[in-house]
Amino acid sequence: MNKQSPLTRAEYWRRARRLTATLVTLWFMLTFGTMFFARELSTLTLFGWPFSFYMAGQGLTLCYLVIVAVYIKRMQSLDKKLKKEPANGR
């Protein structure tokens, strides 16, 4: 049986902040990149529509849902690893 050592609160919050920063950076890059390079992306087509139009209408929404799902999954994993500290005097 593989027992993992419990996370300290400092380690938990360090990992949570790193995860949040990574996902917010990904969100920003996807959003900004799609809008900034819309003209260049419009030369590509997906299902008969310009790629930039598709990404603005559907693709980014799906990407955002994936980002939220990854956040939920990783935070649940971190929460399981964090052991509750015994309450003082209780």
PDB file of N, CA, C and O in Angstrom, residues 3-79:
ATOM      1  N   LYS A   3       1.371   4.858   0.856  1.00  0.00           N
ATOM      2  CA  LYS A   3       0.858   5.965   1.665  1.00  0.00           C
ATOM      3  C   LYS A   3       1.633   7.233   1.318  1.00  0.00           C
ATOM      4  O   LYS A   3       2.841   7.261   1.387  1.00  0.00           O
ATOM      5  N   GLN A   4       0.884   8.246   0.934  1.00  0.00           N
ATOM      6  CA  GLN A   4       1.517   9.521   0.639  1.00  0.00           C
ATOM      7  C   GLN A   4       1.514  10.361   1.909  1.00  0.00           C
ATOM      8  O   GLN A   4       0.574  10.324   2.686  1.00  0.00           O
ATOM      9  N   SER A   5       2.575  11.111   2.082  1.00  0.00           N
ATOM     10  CA  SER A   5       2.634  11.968   3.257  1.00  0.00           C
ATOM     11  C   SER A   5       1.643  13.114   3.077  1.00  0.00           C
ATOM     12  O   SER A   5       1.439  13.608   1.972  1.00  0.00           O
ATOM     13  N   PRO A   6       1.010  13.522   4.169  1.00  0.00           N
ATOM     14  CA  PRO A   6       0.036  14.609   4.060  1.00  0.00           C
ATOM     15  C   PRO A   6       0.730  15.921   3.689  1.00  0.00           C
ATOM     16  O   PRO A   6       1.879  16.150   4.045  1.00  0.00           O
ATOM     17  N   LEU A   7      -0.014  16.728   2.971  1.00  0.00           N
ATOM     18  CA  LEU A   7       0.513  18.037   2.599  1.00  0.00           C
ATOM     19  C   LEU A   7       0.437  18.974   3.790  1.00  0.00           C
ATOM     20  O   LEU A   7      -0.498  18.921   4.580  1.00  0.00           O
ATOM     21  N   THR A   8       1.404  19.843   3.897  1.00  0.00           N
ATOM     22  CA  THR A   8       1.288  20.916   4.873  1.00  0.00           C
ATOM     23  C   THR A   8       0.387  21.979   4.261  1.00  0.00           C
ATOM     24  O   THR A   8       0.186  22.028   3.053  1.00  0.00           O
ATOM     25  N   ARG A   9      -0.145  22.818   5.097  1.00  0.00           N
ATOM     26  CA  ARG A   9      -1.023  23.878   4.570  1.00  0.00           C
ATOM     27  C   ARG A   9      -0.268  24.799   3.618  1.00  0.00           C
ATOM     28  O   ARG A   9      -0.811  25.228   2.613  1.00  0.00           O
ATOM     29  N   ALA A  10       0.983  25.083   3.939  1.00  0.00           N
ATOM     30  CA  ALA A  10       1.776  25.955   3.068  1.00  0.00           C
ATOM     31  C   ALA A  10       1.970  25.311   1.693  1.00  0.00           C
ATOM     32  O   ALA A  10       1.848  25.976   0.661  1.00  0.00           O
ATOM     33  N   GLU A  11       2.260  24.013   1.674  1.00  0.00           N
ATOM     34  CA  GLU A  11       2.438  23.299   0.411  1.00  0.00           C
ATOM     35  C   GLU A  11       1.121  23.243  -0.364  1.00  0.00           C
ATOM     36  O   GLU A  11       1.096  23.397  -1.579  1.00  0.00           O
ATOM     37  N   TYR A  12       0.024  23.023   0.348  1.00  0.00           N
ATOM     38  CA  TYR A  12      -1.298  22.989  -0.279  1.00  0.00           C
ATOM     39  C   TYR A  12      -1.583  24.301  -0.997  1.00  0.00           C
ATOM     40  O   TYR A  12      -1.976  24.311  -2.159  1.00  0.00           O
ATOM     41  N   TRP A  13      -1.378  25.432  -0.291  1.00  0.00           N
ATOM     42  CA  TRP A  13      -1.684  26.726  -0.893  1.00  0.00           C
ATOM     43  C   TRP A  13      -0.689  27.086  -1.992  1.00  0.00           C
ATOM     44  O   TRP A  13      -1.050  27.755  -2.958  1.00  0.00           O
ATOM     45  N   ARG A  14       0.551  26.642  -1.872  1.00  0.00           N
ATOM     46  CA  ARG A  14       1.517  26.883  -2.941  1.00  0.00           C
ATOM     47  C   ARG A  14       1.064  26.173  -4.210  1.00  0.00           C
ATOM     48  O   ARG A  14       1.060  26.747  -5.294  1.00  0.00           O
ATOM     49  N   ARG A  15       0.642  24.921  -4.068  1.00  0.00           N
ATOM     50  CA  ARG A  15       0.174  24.169  -5.231  1.00  0.00           C
ATOM     51  C   ARG A  15      -1.127  24.747  -5.789  1.00  0.00           C
ATOM     52  O   ARG A  15      -1.315  24.804  -7.008  1.00  0.00           O
ATOM     53  N   ALA A  16      -2.029  25.160  -4.912  1.00  0.00           N
ATOM     54  CA  ALA A  16      -3.301  25.742  -5.356  1.00  0.00           C
ATOM     55  C   ALA A  16      -3.067  27.047  -6.120  1.00  0.00           C
ATOM     56  O   ALA A  16      -3.681  27.279  -7.169  1.00  0.00           O
ATOM     57  N   ARG A  17      -2.174  27.889  -5.608  1.00  0.00           N
ATOM     58  CA  ARG A  17      -1.868  29.151  -6.306  1.00  0.00           C
ATOM     59  C   ARG A  17      -1.193  28.896  -7.644  1.00  0.00           C
ATOM     60  O   ARG A  17      -1.497  29.568  -8.633  1.00  0.00           O
ATOM     61  N   ARG A  18      -0.283  27.917  -7.683  1.00  0.00           N
ATOM     62  CA  ARG A  18       0.397  27.593  -8.943  1.00  0.00           C
ATOM     63  C   ARG A  18      -0.605  27.075  -9.975  1.00  0.00           C
ATOM     64  O   ARG A  18      -0.566  27.467 -11.136  1.00  0.00           O
ATOM     65  N   LEU A  19      -1.508  26.199  -9.556  1.00  0.00           N
ATOM     66  CA  LEU A  19      -2.544  25.683 -10.452  1.00  0.00           C
ATOM     67  C   LEU A  19      -3.424  26.816 -10.969  1.00  0.00           C
ATOM     68  O   LEU A  19      -3.684  26.911 -12.171  1.00  0.00           O
ATOM     69  N   THR A  20      -3.860  27.682 -10.067  1.00  0.00           N
ATOM     70  CA  THR A  20      -4.718  28.798 -10.455  1.00  0.00           C
ATOM     71  C   THR A  20      -3.993  29.730 -11.421  1.00  0.00           C
ATOM     72  O   THR A  20      -4.560  30.131 -12.446  1.00  0.00           O
ATOM     73  N   ALA A  21      -2.758  30.054 -11.137  1.00  0.00           N
ATOM     74  CA  ALA A  21      -1.986  30.939 -12.020  1.00  0.00           C
ATOM     75  C   ALA A  21      -1.796  30.302 -13.398  1.00  0.00           C
ATOM     76  O   ALA A  21      -1.921  30.979 -14.421  1.00  0.00           O
ATOM     77  N   THR A  22      -1.522  28.998 -13.425  1.00  0.00           N
ATOM     78  CA  THR A  22      -1.337  28.311 -14.701  1.00  0.00           C
ATOM     79  C   THR A  22      -2.617  28.327 -15.522  1.00  0.00           C
ATOM     80  O   THR A  22      -2.591  28.630 -16.723  1.00  0.00           O
ATOM     81  N   LEU A  23      -3.746  28.028 -14.888  1.00  0.00           N
ATOM     82  CA  LEU A  23      -5.013  27.982 -15.624  1.00  0.00           C
ATOM     83  C   LEU A  23      -5.489  29.368 -16.050  1.00  0.00           C
ATOM     84  O   LEU A  23      -6.043  29.523 -17.140  1.00  0.00           O
ATOM     85  N   VAL A  24      -5.248  30.381 -15.234  1.00  0.00           N
ATOM     86  CA  VAL A  24      -5.615  31.751 -15.630  1.00  0.00           C
ATOM     87  C   VAL A  24      -4.736  32.213 -16.791  1.00  0.00           C
ATOM     88  O   VAL A  24      -5.212  32.875 -17.719  1.00  0.00           O
ATOM     89  N   THR A  25      -3.467  31.843 -16.766  1.00  0.00           N
ATOM     90  CA  THR A  25      -2.569  32.178 -17.882  1.00  0.00           C
ATOM     91  C   THR A  25      -3.031  31.493 -19.159  1.00  0.00           C
ATOM     92  O   THR A  25      -3.067  32.121 -20.227  1.00  0.00           O
ATOM     93  N   LEU A  26      -3.411  30.225 -19.063  1.00  0.00           N
ATOM     94  CA  LEU A  26      -3.937  29.504 -20.225  1.00  0.00           C
ATOM     95  C   LEU A  26      -5.208  30.162 -20.740  1.00  0.00           C
ATOM     96  O   LEU A  26      -5.381  30.349 -21.946  1.00  0.00           O
ATOM     97  N   TRP A  27      -6.115  30.521 -19.824  1.00  0.00           N
ATOM     98  CA  TRP A  27      -7.348  31.212 -20.204  1.00  0.00           C
ATOM     99  C   TRP A  27      -7.033  32.509 -20.948  1.00  0.00           C
ATOM    100  O   TRP A  27      -7.606  32.786 -22.002  1.00  0.00           O
ATOM    101  N   PHE A  28      -6.109  33.308 -20.409  1.00  0.00           N
ATOM    102  CA  PHE A  28      -5.759  34.574 -21.040  1.00  0.00           C
ATOM    103  C   PHE A  28      -5.146  34.354 -22.419  1.00  0.00           C
ATOM    104  O   PHE A  28      -5.497  35.037 -23.382  1.00  0.00           O
ATOM    105  N   MET A  29      -4.224  33.393 -22.513  1.00  0.00           N
ATOM    106  CA  MET A  29      -3.564  33.144 -23.799  1.00  0.00           C
ATOM    107  C   MET A  29      -4.566  32.677 -24.852  1.00  0.00           C
ATOM    108  O   MET A  29      -4.497  33.111 -26.011  1.00  0.00           O
ATOM    109  N   LEU A  30      -5.488  31.809 -24.479  1.00  0.00           N
ATOM    110  CA  LEU A  30      -6.498  31.353 -25.430  1.00  0.00           C
ATOM    111  C   LEU A  30      -7.387  32.504 -25.889  1.00  0.00           C
ATOM    112  O   LEU A  30      -7.638  32.673 -27.084  1.00  0.00           O
ATOM    113  N   THR A  31      -7.868  33.292 -24.942  1.00  0.00           N
ATOM    114  CA  THR A  31      -8.772  34.389 -25.275  1.00  0.00           C
ATOM    115  C   THR A  31      -8.057  35.472 -26.075  1.00  0.00           C
ATOM    116  O   THR A  31      -8.521  35.877 -27.145  1.00  0.00           O
ATOM    117  N   PHE A  32      -6.940  35.945 -25.554  1.00  0.00           N
ATOM    118  CA  PHE A  32      -6.214  37.010 -26.229  1.00  0.00           C
ATOM    119  C   PHE A  32      -5.683  36.543 -27.584  1.00  0.00           C
ATOM    120  O   PHE A  32      -5.790  37.255 -28.581  1.00  0.00           O
ATOM    121  N   GLY A  33      -5.128  35.335 -27.619  1.00  0.00           N
ATOM    122  CA  GLY A  33      -4.565  34.816 -28.863  1.00  0.00           C
ATOM    123  C   GLY A  33      -5.598  34.677 -29.958  1.00  0.00           C
ATOM    124  O   GLY A  33      -5.347  35.020 -31.118  1.00  0.00           O
ATOM    125  N   THR A  34      -6.778  34.185 -29.599  1.00  0.00           N
ATOM    126  CA  THR A  34      -7.840  34.036 -30.599  1.00  0.00           C
ATOM    127  C   THR A  34      -8.279  35.391 -31.134  1.00  0.00           C
ATOM    128  O   THR A  34      -8.466  35.556 -32.346  1.00  0.00           O
ATOM    129  N   MET A  35      -8.435  36.363 -30.275  1.00  0.00           N
ATOM    130  CA  MET A  35      -8.891  37.688 -30.721  1.00  0.00           C
ATOM    131  C   MET A  35      -7.778  38.450 -31.451  1.00  0.00           C
ATOM    132  O   MET A  35      -8.035  39.105 -32.456  1.00  0.00           O
ATOM    133  N   PHE A  36      -6.562  38.345 -30.948  1.00  0.00           N
ATOM    134  CA  PHE A  36      -5.451  39.081 -31.559  1.00  0.00           C
ATOM    135  C   PHE A  36      -5.118  38.541 -32.951  1.00  0.00           C
ATOM    136  O   PHE A  36      -4.812  39.307 -33.859  1.00  0.00           O
ATOM    137  N   PHE A  37      -5.171  37.224 -33.099  1.00  0.00           N
ATOM    138  CA  PHE A  37      -4.827  36.608 -34.379  1.00  0.00           C
ATOM    139  C   PHE A  37      -6.063  36.207 -35.183  1.00  0.00           C
ATOM    140  O   PHE A  37      -5.998  35.307 -36.033  1.00  0.00           O
ATOM    141  N   ALA A  38      -7.185  36.887 -34.974  1.00  0.00           N
ATOM    142  CA  ALA A  38      -8.435  36.524 -35.646  1.00  0.00           C
ATOM    143  C   ALA A  38      -8.303  36.587 -37.165  1.00  0.00           C
ATOM    144  O   ALA A  38      -8.798  35.706 -37.879  1.00  0.00           O
ATOM    145  N   ARG A  39      -7.651  37.601 -37.690  1.00  0.00           N
ATOM    146  CA  ARG A  39      -7.514  37.713 -39.154  1.00  0.00           C
ATOM    147  C   ARG A  39      -6.701  36.555 -39.716  1.00  0.00           C
ATOM    148  O   ARG A  39      -7.052  35.985 -40.743  1.00  0.00           O
ATOM    149  N   GLU A  40      -5.607  36.219 -39.042  1.00  0.00           N
ATOM    150  CA  GLU A  40      -4.773  35.119 -39.514  1.00  0.00           C
ATOM    151  C   GLU A  40      -5.500  33.780 -39.378  1.00  0.00           C
ATOM    152  O   GLU A  40      -5.396  32.912 -40.245  1.00  0.00           O
ATOM    153  N   LEU A  41      -6.258  33.624 -38.299  1.00  0.00           N
ATOM    154  CA  LEU A  41      -6.985  32.371 -38.092  1.00  0.00           C
ATOM    155  C   LEU A  41      -8.176  32.219 -39.027  1.00  0.00           C
ATOM    156  O   LEU A  41      -8.645  31.108 -39.256  1.00  0.00           O
ATOM    157  N   SER A  42      -8.673  33.329 -39.563  1.00  0.00           N
ATOM    158  CA  SER A  42      -9.840  33.249 -40.444  1.00  0.00           C
ATOM    159  C   SER A  42      -9.509  32.594 -41.784  1.00  0.00           C
ATOM    160  O   SER A  42     -10.422  32.218 -42.523  1.00  0.00           O
ATOM    161  N   THR A  43      -8.222  32.435 -42.100  1.00  0.00           N
ATOM    162  CA  THR A  43      -7.866  31.743 -43.340  1.00  0.00           C
ATOM    163  C   THR A  43      -8.098  30.239 -43.218  1.00  0.00           C
ATOM    164  O   THR A  43      -8.275  29.561 -44.225  1.00  0.00           O
ATOM    165  N   LEU A  44      -8.124  29.719 -41.982  1.00  0.00           N
ATOM    166  CA  LEU A  44      -8.432  28.311 -41.748  1.00  0.00           C
ATOM    167  C   LEU A  44      -9.945  28.147 -41.611  1.00  0.00           C
ATOM    168  O   LEU A  44     -10.628  29.040 -41.115  1.00  0.00           O
ATOM    169  N   THR A  45     -10.466  27.020 -42.066  1.00  0.00           N
ATOM    170  CA  THR A  45     -11.902  26.792 -41.914  1.00  0.00           C
ATOM    171  C   THR A  45     -12.144  25.509 -41.127  1.00  0.00           C
ATOM    172  O   THR A  45     -11.363  24.563 -41.184  1.00  0.00           O
ATOM    173  N   LEU A  46     -13.235  25.510 -40.386  1.00  0.00           N
ATOM    174  CA  LEU A  46     -13.652  24.354 -39.604  1.00  0.00           C
ATOM    175  C   LEU A  46     -15.156  24.212 -39.797  1.00  0.00           C
ATOM    176  O   LEU A  46     -15.922  25.106 -39.436  1.00  0.00           O
ATOM    177  N   PHE A  47     -15.565  23.129 -40.415  1.00  0.00           N
ATOM    178  CA  PHE A  47     -16.971  22.880 -40.741  1.00  0.00           C
ATOM    179  C   PHE A  47     -17.556  24.005 -41.591  1.00  0.00           C
ATOM    180  O   PHE A  47     -18.719  24.378 -41.446  1.00  0.00           O
ATOM    181  N   GLY A  48     -16.743  24.562 -42.459  1.00  0.00           N
ATOM    182  CA  GLY A  48     -17.197  25.612 -43.373  1.00  0.00           C
ATOM    183  C   GLY A  48     -17.175  27.017 -42.800  1.00  0.00           C
ATOM    184  O   GLY A  48     -17.528  27.968 -43.490  1.00  0.00           O
ATOM    185  N   TRP A  49     -16.788  27.152 -41.557  1.00  0.00           N
ATOM    186  CA  TRP A  49     -16.732  28.468 -40.919  1.00  0.00           C
ATOM    187  C   TRP A  49     -15.276  28.857 -40.700  1.00  0.00           C
ATOM    188  O   TRP A  49     -14.432  28.012 -40.489  1.00  0.00           O
ATOM    189  N   PRO A  50     -14.987  30.171 -40.729  1.00  0.00           N
ATOM    190  CA  PRO A  50     -13.622  30.606 -40.398  1.00  0.00           C
ATOM    191  C   PRO A  50     -13.271  30.146 -38.973  1.00  0.00           C
ATOM    192  O   PRO A  50     -14.116  30.178 -38.076  1.00  0.00           O
ATOM    193  N   PHE A  51     -12.044  29.715 -38.783  1.00  0.00           N
ATOM    194  CA  PHE A  51     -11.618  29.171 -37.496  1.00  0.00           C
ATOM    195  C   PHE A  51     -11.777  30.191 -36.369  1.00  0.00           C
ATOM    196  O   PHE A  51     -12.190  29.837 -35.262  1.00  0.00           O
ATOM    197  N   SER A  52     -11.487  31.455 -36.640  1.00  0.00           N
ATOM    198  CA  SER A  52     -11.619  32.484 -35.601  1.00  0.00           C
ATOM    199  C   SER A  52     -13.073  32.639 -35.176  1.00  0.00           C
ATOM    200  O   SER A  52     -13.371  32.818 -33.992  1.00  0.00           O
ATOM    201  N   PHE A  53     -13.995  32.561 -36.123  1.00  0.00           N
ATOM    202  CA  PHE A  53     -15.424  32.650 -35.810  1.00  0.00           C
ATOM    203  C   PHE A  53     -15.850  31.456 -34.955  1.00  0.00           C
ATOM    204  O   PHE A  53     -16.572  31.600 -33.974  1.00  0.00           O
ATOM    205  N   TYR A  54     -15.382  30.272 -35.341  1.00  0.00           N
ATOM    206  CA  TYR A  54     -15.706  29.064 -34.591  1.00  0.00           C
ATOM    207  C   TYR A  54     -15.158  29.144 -33.170  1.00  0.00           C
ATOM    208  O   TYR A  54     -15.851  28.819 -32.203  1.00  0.00           O
ATOM    209  N   MET A  55     -13.909  29.567 -33.036  1.00  0.00           N
ATOM    210  CA  MET A  55     -13.303  29.649 -31.703  1.00  0.00           C
ATOM    211  C   MET A  55     -14.024  30.673 -30.830  1.00  0.00           C
ATOM    212  O   MET A  55     -14.250  30.431 -29.649  1.00  0.00           O
ATOM    213  N   ALA A  56     -14.413  31.818 -31.415  1.00  0.00           N
ATOM    214  CA  ALA A  56     -15.110  32.831 -30.632  1.00  0.00           C
ATOM    215  C   ALA A  56     -16.506  32.346 -30.232  1.00  0.00           C
ATOM    216  O   ALA A  56     -16.973  32.626 -29.130  1.00  0.00           O
ATOM    217  N   GLY A  57     -17.165  31.602 -31.126  1.00  0.00           N
ATOM    218  CA  GLY A  57     -18.531  31.172 -30.857  1.00  0.00           C
ATOM    219  C   GLY A  57     -18.644  29.894 -30.057  1.00  0.00           C
ATOM    220  O   GLY A  57     -19.520  29.772 -29.203  1.00  0.00           O
ATOM    221  N   GLN A  58     -17.783  28.927 -30.314  1.00  0.00           N
ATOM    222  CA  GLN A  58     -17.928  27.617 -29.682  1.00  0.00           C
ATOM    223  C   GLN A  58     -16.648  27.132 -29.012  1.00  0.00           C
ATOM    224  O   GLN A  58     -16.691  26.635 -27.894  1.00  0.00           O
ATOM    225  N   GLY A  59     -15.550  27.242 -29.708  1.00  0.00           N
ATOM    226  CA  GLY A  59     -14.307  26.623 -29.261  1.00  0.00           C
ATOM    227  C   GLY A  59     -13.800  27.130 -27.929  1.00  0.00           C
ATOM    228  O   GLY A  59     -13.367  26.346 -27.074  1.00  0.00           O
ATOM    229  N   LEU A  60     -13.846  28.441 -27.721  1.00  0.00           N
ATOM    230  CA  LEU A  60     -13.348  28.982 -26.455  1.00  0.00           C
ATOM    231  C   LEU A  60     -14.235  28.566 -25.291  1.00  0.00           C
ATOM    232  O   LEU A  60     -13.737  28.291 -24.199  1.00  0.00           O
ATOM    233  N   THR A  61     -15.543  28.478 -25.531  1.00  0.00           N
ATOM    234  CA  THR A  61     -16.442  28.027 -24.477  1.00  0.00           C
ATOM    235  C   THR A  61     -16.085  26.602 -24.049  1.00  0.00           C
ATOM    236  O   THR A  61     -16.046  26.293 -22.851  1.00  0.00           O
ATOM    237  N   LEU A  62     -15.799  25.749 -25.013  1.00  0.00           N
ATOM    238  CA  LEU A  62     -15.389  24.381 -24.691  1.00  0.00           C
ATOM    239  C   LEU A  62     -14.051  24.369 -23.963  1.00  0.00           C
ATOM    240  O   LEU A  62     -13.862  23.593 -23.020  1.00  0.00           O
ATOM    241  N   CYS A  63     -13.143  25.221 -24.386  1.00  0.00           N
ATOM    242  CA  CYS A  63     -11.844  25.316 -23.699  1.00  0.00           C
ATOM    243  C   CYS A  63     -12.024  25.781 -22.256  1.00  0.00           C
ATOM    244  O   CYS A  63     -11.365  25.259 -21.348  1.00  0.00           O
ATOM    245  N   TYR A  64     -12.918  26.736 -22.030  1.00  0.00           N
ATOM    246  CA  TYR A  64     -13.173  27.218 -20.674  1.00  0.00           C
ATOM    247  C   TYR A  64     -13.752  26.107 -19.807  1.00  0.00           C
ATOM    248  O   TYR A  64     -13.396  25.977 -18.632  1.00  0.00           O
ATOM    249  N   LEU A  65     -14.641  25.297 -20.376  1.00  0.00           N
ATOM    250  CA  LEU A  65     -15.205  24.179 -19.623  1.00  0.00           C
ATOM    251  C   LEU A  65     -14.124  23.171 -19.245  1.00  0.00           C
ATOM    252  O   LEU A  65     -14.137  22.618 -18.139  1.00  0.00           O
ATOM    253  N   VAL A  66     -13.177  22.934 -20.142  1.00  0.00           N
ATOM    254  CA  VAL A  66     -12.075  22.020 -19.851  1.00  0.00           C
ATOM    255  C   VAL A  66     -11.203  22.602 -18.738  1.00  0.00           C
ATOM    256  O   VAL A  66     -10.782  21.879 -17.828  1.00  0.00           O
ATOM    257  N   ILE A  67     -10.952  23.895 -18.788  1.00  0.00           N
ATOM    258  CA  ILE A  67     -10.152  24.544 -17.742  1.00  0.00           C
ATOM    259  C   ILE A  67     -10.841  24.387 -16.383  1.00  0.00           C
ATOM    260  O   ILE A  67     -10.193  24.053 -15.386  1.00  0.00           O
ATOM    261  N   VAL A  68     -12.148  24.605 -16.336  1.00  0.00           N
ATOM    262  CA  VAL A  68     -12.888  24.462 -15.083  1.00  0.00           C
ATOM    263  C   VAL A  68     -12.844  23.014 -14.600  1.00  0.00           C
ATOM    264  O   VAL A  68     -12.646  22.748 -13.406  1.00  0.00           O
ATOM    265  N   ALA A  69     -13.011  22.058 -15.514  1.00  0.00           N
ATOM    266  CA  ALA A  69     -12.975  20.640 -15.142  1.00  0.00           C
ATOM    267  C   ALA A  69     -11.603  20.243 -14.592  1.00  0.00           C
ATOM    268  O   ALA A  69     -11.515  19.515 -13.597  1.00  0.00           O
ATOM    269  N   VAL A  70     -10.539  20.733 -15.215  1.00  0.00           N
ATOM    270  CA  VAL A  70      -9.189  20.444 -14.725  1.00  0.00           C
ATOM    271  C   VAL A  70      -8.996  21.043 -13.339  1.00  0.00           C
ATOM    272  O   VAL A  70      -8.449  20.384 -12.442  1.00  0.00           O
ATOM    273  N   TYR A  71      -9.476  22.261 -13.137  1.00  0.00           N
ATOM    274  CA  TYR A  71      -9.360  22.902 -11.828  1.00  0.00           C
ATOM    275  C   TYR A  71     -10.084  22.087 -10.760  1.00  0.00           C
ATOM    276  O   TYR A  71      -9.534  21.828  -9.679  1.00  0.00           O
ATOM    277  N   ILE A  72     -11.309  21.672 -11.054  1.00  0.00           N
ATOM    278  CA  ILE A  72     -12.083  20.898 -10.085  1.00  0.00           C
ATOM    279  C   ILE A  72     -11.374  19.593  -9.747  1.00  0.00           C
ATOM    280  O   ILE A  72     -11.231  19.230  -8.573  1.00  0.00           O
ATOM    281  N   LYS A  73     -10.936  18.879 -10.772  1.00  0.00           N
ATOM    282  CA  LYS A  73     -10.291  17.581 -10.563  1.00  0.00           C
ATOM    283  C   LYS A  73      -9.003  17.723  -9.738  1.00  0.00           C
ATOM    284  O   LYS A  73      -8.763  16.967  -8.806  1.00  0.00           O
ATOM    285  N   ARG A  74      -8.164  18.688 -10.105  1.00  0.00           N
ATOM    286  CA  ARG A  74      -6.895  18.871  -9.393  1.00  0.00           C
ATOM    287  C   ARG A  74      -7.110  19.346  -7.960  1.00  0.00           C
ATOM    288  O   ARG A  74      -6.401  18.920  -7.054  1.00  0.00           O
ATOM    289  N   MET A  75      -8.078  20.234  -7.745  1.00  0.00           N
ATOM    290  CA  MET A  75      -8.326  20.706  -6.384  1.00  0.00           C
ATOM    291  C   MET A  75      -8.915  19.602  -5.516  1.00  0.00           C
ATOM    292  O   MET A  75      -8.590  19.517  -4.333  1.00  0.00           O
ATOM    293  N   GLN A  76      -9.749  18.755  -6.082  1.00  0.00           N
ATOM    294  CA  GLN A  76     -10.250  17.613  -5.315  1.00  0.00           C
ATOM    295  C   GLN A  76      -9.100  16.694  -4.919  1.00  0.00           C
ATOM    296  O   GLN A  76      -9.067  16.175  -3.801  1.00  0.00           O
ATOM    297  N   SER A  77      -8.170  16.506  -5.847  1.00  0.00           N
ATOM    298  CA  SER A  77      -7.005  15.676  -5.548  1.00  0.00           C
ATOM    299  C   SER A  77      -6.164  16.303  -4.436  1.00  0.00           C
ATOM    300  O   SER A  77      -5.718  15.604  -3.516  1.00  0.00           O
ATOM    301  N   LEU A  78      -5.955  17.612  -4.507  1.00  0.00           N
ATOM    302  CA  LEU A  78      -5.192  18.294  -3.455  1.00  0.00           C
ATOM    303  C   LEU A  78      -5.918  18.223  -2.116  1.00  0.00           C
ATOM    304  O   LEU A  78      -5.287  18.035  -1.067  1.00  0.00           O
ATOM    305  N   ASP A  79      -7.248  18.384  -2.145  1.00  0.00           N
ATOM    306  CA  ASP A  79      -8.019  18.329  -0.905  1.00  0.00           C
ATOM    307  C   ASP A  79      -7.903  16.956  -0.239  1.00  0.00           C
ATOM    308  O   ASP A  79      -7.847  16.863   0.985  1.00  0.00           O
TER     309      ASP A  79
END
